[in-house]
mmCIF file of C-alpha atoms and ligand atoms in Angstrom:
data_model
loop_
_atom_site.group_PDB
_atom_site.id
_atom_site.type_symbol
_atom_site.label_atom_id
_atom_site.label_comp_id
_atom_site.label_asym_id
_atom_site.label_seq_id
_atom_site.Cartn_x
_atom_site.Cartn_y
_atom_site.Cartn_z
ATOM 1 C CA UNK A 1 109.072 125.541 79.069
ATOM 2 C CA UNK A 2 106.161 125.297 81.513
ATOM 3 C CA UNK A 3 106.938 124.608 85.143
ATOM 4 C CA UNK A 4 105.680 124.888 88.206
ATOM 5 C CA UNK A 5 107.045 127.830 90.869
ATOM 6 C CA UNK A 6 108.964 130.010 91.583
ATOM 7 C CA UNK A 7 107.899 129.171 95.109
ATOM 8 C CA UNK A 8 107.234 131.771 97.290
ATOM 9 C CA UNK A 9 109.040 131.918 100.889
ATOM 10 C CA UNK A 10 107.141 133.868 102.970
ATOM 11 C CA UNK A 11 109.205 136.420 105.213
ATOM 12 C CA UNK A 12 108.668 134.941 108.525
ATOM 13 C CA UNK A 13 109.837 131.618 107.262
ATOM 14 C CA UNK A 14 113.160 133.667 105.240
ATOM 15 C CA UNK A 15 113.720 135.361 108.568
ATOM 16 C CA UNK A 16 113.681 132.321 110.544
ATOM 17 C CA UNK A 17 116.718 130.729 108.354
ATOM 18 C CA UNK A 18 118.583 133.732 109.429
ATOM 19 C CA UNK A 19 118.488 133.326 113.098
ATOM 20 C CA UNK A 20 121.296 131.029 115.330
ATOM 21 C CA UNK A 21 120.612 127.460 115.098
ATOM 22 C CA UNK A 22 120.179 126.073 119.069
ATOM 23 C CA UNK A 23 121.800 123.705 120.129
ATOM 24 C CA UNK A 24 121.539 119.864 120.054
ATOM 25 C CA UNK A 25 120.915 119.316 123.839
ATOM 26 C CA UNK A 26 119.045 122.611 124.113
ATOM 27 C CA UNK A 27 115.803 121.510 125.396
ATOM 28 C CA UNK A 28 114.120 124.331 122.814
ATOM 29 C CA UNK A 29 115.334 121.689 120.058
ATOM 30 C CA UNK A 30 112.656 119.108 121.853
ATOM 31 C CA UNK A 31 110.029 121.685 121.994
ATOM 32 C CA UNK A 32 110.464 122.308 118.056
ATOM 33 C CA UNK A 33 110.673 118.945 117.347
ATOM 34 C CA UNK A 34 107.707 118.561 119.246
ATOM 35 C CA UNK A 35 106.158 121.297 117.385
ATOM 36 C CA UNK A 36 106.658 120.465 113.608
ATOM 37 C CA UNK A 37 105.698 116.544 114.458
ATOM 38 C CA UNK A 38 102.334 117.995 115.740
ATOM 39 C CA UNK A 39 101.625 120.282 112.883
ATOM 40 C CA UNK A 40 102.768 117.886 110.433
ATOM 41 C CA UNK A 41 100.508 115.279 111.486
ATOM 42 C CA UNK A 42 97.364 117.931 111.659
ATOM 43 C CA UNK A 43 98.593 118.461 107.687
ATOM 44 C CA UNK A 44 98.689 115.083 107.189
ATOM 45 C CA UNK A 45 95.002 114.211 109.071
ATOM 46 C CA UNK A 46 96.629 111.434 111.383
ATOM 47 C CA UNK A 47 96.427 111.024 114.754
ATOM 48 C CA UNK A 48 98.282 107.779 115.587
ATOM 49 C CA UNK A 49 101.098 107.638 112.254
ATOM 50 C CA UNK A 50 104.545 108.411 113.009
ATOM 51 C CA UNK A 51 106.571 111.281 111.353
ATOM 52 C CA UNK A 52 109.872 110.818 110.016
ATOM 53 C CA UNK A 53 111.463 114.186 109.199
ATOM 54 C CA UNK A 54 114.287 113.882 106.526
ATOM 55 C CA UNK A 55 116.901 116.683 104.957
ATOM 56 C CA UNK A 56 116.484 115.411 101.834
ATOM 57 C CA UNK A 57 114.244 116.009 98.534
ATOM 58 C CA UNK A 58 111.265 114.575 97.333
ATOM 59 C CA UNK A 59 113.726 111.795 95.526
ATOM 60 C CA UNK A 60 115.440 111.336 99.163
ATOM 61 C CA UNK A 61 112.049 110.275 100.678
ATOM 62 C CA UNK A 62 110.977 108.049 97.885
ATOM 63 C CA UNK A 63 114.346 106.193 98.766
ATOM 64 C CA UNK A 64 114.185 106.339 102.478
ATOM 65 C CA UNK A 65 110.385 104.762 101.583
ATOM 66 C CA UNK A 66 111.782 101.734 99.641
ATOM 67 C CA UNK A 67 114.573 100.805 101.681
ATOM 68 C CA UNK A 68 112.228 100.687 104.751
ATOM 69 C CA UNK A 69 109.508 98.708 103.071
ATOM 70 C CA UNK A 70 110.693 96.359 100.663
ATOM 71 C CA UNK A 71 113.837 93.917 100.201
ATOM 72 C CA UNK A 72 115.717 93.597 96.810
ATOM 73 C CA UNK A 73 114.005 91.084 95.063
ATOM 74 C CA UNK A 74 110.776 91.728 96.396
ATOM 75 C CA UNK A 75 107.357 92.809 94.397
ATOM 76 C CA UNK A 76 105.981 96.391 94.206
ATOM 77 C CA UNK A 77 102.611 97.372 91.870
ATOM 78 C CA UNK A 78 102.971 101.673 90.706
ATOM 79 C CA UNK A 79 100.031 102.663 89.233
ATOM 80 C CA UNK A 80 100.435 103.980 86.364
ATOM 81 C CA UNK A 81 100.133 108.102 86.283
ATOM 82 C CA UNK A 82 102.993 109.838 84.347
ATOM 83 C CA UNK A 83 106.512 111.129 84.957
ATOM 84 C CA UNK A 84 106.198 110.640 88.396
ATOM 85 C CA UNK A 85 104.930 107.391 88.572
ATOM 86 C CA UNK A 86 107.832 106.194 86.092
ATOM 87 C CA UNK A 87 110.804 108.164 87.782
ATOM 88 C CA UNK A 88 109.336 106.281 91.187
ATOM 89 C CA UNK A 89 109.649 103.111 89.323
ATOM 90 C CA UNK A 90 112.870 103.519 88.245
ATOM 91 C CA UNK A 91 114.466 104.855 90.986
ATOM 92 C CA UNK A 92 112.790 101.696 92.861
ATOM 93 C CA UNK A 93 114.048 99.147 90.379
ATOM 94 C CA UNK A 94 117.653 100.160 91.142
ATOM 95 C CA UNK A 95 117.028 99.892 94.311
ATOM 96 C CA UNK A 96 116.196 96.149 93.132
ATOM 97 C CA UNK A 97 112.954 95.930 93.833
ATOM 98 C CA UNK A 98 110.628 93.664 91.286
ATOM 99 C CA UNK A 99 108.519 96.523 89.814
ATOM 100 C CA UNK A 100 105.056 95.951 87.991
ATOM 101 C CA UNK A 101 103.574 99.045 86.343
ATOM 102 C CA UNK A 102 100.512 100.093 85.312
ATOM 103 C CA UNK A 103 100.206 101.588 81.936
ATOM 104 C CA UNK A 104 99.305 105.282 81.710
ATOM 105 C CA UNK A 105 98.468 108.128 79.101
ATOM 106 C CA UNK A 106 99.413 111.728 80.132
ATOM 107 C CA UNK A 107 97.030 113.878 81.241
ATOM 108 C CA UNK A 108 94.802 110.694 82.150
ATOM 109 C CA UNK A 109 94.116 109.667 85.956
ATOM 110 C CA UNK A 110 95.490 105.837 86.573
ATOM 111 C CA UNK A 111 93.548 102.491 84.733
ATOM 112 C CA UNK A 112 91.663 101.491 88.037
ATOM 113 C CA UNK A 113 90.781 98.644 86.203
ATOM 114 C CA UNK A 114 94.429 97.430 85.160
ATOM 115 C CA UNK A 115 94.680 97.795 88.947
ATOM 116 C CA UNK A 116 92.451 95.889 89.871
ATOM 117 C CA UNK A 117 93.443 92.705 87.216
ATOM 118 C CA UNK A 118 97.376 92.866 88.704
ATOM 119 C CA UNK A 119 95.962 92.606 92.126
ATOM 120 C CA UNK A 120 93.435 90.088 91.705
ATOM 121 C CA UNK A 121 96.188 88.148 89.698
ATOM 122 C CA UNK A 122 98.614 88.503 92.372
ATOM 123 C CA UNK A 123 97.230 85.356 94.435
ATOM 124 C CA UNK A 124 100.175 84.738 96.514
ATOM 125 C CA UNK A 125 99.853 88.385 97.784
ATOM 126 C CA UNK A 126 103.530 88.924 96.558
ATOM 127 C CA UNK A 127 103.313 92.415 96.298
ATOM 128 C CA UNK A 128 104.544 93.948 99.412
ATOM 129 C CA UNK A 129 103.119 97.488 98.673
ATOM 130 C CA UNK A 130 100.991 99.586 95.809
ATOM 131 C CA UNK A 131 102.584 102.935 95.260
ATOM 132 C CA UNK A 132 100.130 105.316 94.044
ATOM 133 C CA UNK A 133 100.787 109.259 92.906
ATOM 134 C CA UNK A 134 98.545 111.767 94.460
ATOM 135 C CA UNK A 135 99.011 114.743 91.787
ATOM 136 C CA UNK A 136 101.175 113.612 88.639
ATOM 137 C CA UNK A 137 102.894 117.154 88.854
ATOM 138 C CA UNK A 138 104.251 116.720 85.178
ATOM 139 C CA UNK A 139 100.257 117.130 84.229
ATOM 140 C CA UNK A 140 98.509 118.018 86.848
ATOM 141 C CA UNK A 141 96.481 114.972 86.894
ATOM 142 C CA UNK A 142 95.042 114.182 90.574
ATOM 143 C CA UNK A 143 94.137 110.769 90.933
ATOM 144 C CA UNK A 144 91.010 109.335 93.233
ATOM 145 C CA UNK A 145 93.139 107.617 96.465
ATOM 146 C CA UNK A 146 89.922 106.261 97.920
ATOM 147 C CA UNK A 147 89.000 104.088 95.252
ATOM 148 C CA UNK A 148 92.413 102.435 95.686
ATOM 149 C CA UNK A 149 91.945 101.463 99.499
ATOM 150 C CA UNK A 150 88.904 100.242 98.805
ATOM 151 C CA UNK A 151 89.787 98.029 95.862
ATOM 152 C CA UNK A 152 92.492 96.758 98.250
ATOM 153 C CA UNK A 153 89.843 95.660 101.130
ATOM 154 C CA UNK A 154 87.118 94.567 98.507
ATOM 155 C CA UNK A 155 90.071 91.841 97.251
ATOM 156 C CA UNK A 156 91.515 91.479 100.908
ATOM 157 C CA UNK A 157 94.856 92.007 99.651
ATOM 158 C CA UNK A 158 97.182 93.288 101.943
ATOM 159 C CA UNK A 159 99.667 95.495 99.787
ATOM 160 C CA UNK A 160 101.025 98.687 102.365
ATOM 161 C CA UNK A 161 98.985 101.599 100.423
ATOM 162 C CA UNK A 162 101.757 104.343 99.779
ATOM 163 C CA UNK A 163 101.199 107.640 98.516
ATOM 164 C CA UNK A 164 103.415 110.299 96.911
ATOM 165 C CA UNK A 165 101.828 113.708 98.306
ATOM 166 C CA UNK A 166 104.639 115.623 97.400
ATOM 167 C CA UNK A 167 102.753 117.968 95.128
ATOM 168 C CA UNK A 168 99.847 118.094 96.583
ATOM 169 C CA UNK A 169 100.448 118.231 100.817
ATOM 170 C CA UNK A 170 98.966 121.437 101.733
ATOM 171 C CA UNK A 171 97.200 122.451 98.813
ATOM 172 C CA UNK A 172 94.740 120.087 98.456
ATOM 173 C CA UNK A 173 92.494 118.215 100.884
ATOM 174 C CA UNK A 174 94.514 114.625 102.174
ATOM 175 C CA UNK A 175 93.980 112.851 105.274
ATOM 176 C CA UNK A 176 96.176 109.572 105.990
ATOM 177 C CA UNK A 177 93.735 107.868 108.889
ATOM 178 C CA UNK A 178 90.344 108.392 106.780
ATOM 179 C CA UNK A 179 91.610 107.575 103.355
ATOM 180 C CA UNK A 180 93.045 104.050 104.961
ATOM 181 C CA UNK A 181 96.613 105.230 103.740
ATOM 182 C CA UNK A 182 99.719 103.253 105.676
ATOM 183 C CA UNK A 183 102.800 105.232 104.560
ATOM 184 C CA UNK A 184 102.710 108.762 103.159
ATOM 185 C CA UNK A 185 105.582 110.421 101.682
ATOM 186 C CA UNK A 186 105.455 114.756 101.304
ATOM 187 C CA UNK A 187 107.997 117.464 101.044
ATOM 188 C CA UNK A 188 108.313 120.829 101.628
ATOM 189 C CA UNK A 189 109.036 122.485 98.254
ATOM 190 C CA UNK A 190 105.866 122.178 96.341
ATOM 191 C CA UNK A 191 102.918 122.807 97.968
HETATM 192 C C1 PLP B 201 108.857 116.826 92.524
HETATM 193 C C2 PLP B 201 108.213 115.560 92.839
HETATM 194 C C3 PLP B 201 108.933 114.470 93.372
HETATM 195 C C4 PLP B 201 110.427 114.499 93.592
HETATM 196 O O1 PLP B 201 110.819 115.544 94.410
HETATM 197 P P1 PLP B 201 112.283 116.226 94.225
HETATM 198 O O2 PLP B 201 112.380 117.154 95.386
HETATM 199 O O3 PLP B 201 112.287 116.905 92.891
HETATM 200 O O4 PLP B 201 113.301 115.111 94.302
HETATM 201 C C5 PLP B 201 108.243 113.322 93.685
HETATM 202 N N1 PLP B 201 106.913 113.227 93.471
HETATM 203 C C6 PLP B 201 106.192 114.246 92.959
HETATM 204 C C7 PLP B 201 104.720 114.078 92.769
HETATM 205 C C8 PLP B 201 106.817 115.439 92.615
HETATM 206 O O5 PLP B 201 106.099 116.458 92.110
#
């Protein structure tokens, strides 16, 4: 079997787990709060986004990112990449959201051009939001995210632009604000 990790925890962030946790009106909490919010949106090259910070995984986000953006019943385009892109659908579709895919070959970045034909067939603008896959992590395939926001302006369709860093927050170069991006969604065990 190939897969990614073991990940490695660094010491300082082991030793950390192992203090006391403060507590909830200890005005220290604040100041970390503060603190990660900050760093997080340095990581995530935004200066005006807000950061929602979740105990959850990467499959806890993509839910928290669907119930917040879209009613049942309403119309979401996933570009095609691989696993990822499918387990997003399908997780979405229970959620009962209309789902319209892309197709995909593994190993392949997405069909920018299949893209392009649901969005420019979508008159009535009834997608509410394209989710797009930054790194498939199945295959390592990194997709081009400012092609997307510019396909979206050049067809003045306004579909939220949402994208799945999960794999790739911290490893490889992202920023929300320049790339156009409206909601992000990372975690904290890959990269
Ligand atoms: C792993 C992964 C997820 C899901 O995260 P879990 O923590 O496994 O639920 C979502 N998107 C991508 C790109 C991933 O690699």
């Amino acid at each position: 079997m190939h897969s990614p990790g073991p990940t490695h925890v660094p010491e300082a962030v082991q030793n950390a787990l192992r203090r006391q946790p403060v507590d909830l009106g200890d005005p220290r909490l604040d100041e970390t709060i503060a603190a990660c919010e900050a760093g997080l949106k340095h990581l995530l090259g935004t200066r005006d986004a807000d950061v929602f910070m979740y105990a959850a995984n990467g499959h806890g986000a993509w839910e928290a990112t669907v119930v917040n953006l879209l009613a049942p019943g309403q119309k979401v385009l996933i570009a095609g990449t691989g696993h990822f892109s499918e387990s997003w659908a399908i997780q979405t579709e229970a959620m009962g959201v209309t789902v319209l895919r892309t197709p995909y070959m593994e190993g392949l970045t997405i069909d920018m051009a299949a893209v392009e034909a649901a969005l420019r067939s979508d008159t009535q603008h009834e997608i509410v939001a394209l989710f797009v896959v930054h790194t498939d992590t199945a295959s390592g395939t990194t997709n081009e995210l400012q092609v997307l926001r510019r396909m979206l302006d050049d067809l003045s369709h306004p579909a939220l632009y949402v994208v799945d860093v999960v794999a790739t927050l911290g490893a490889l170069p992202f920023a929300m604000d320049t790339l156009g991006v409206n909601v992000v969604v990372g975690a904290s065990q890959k990269a």
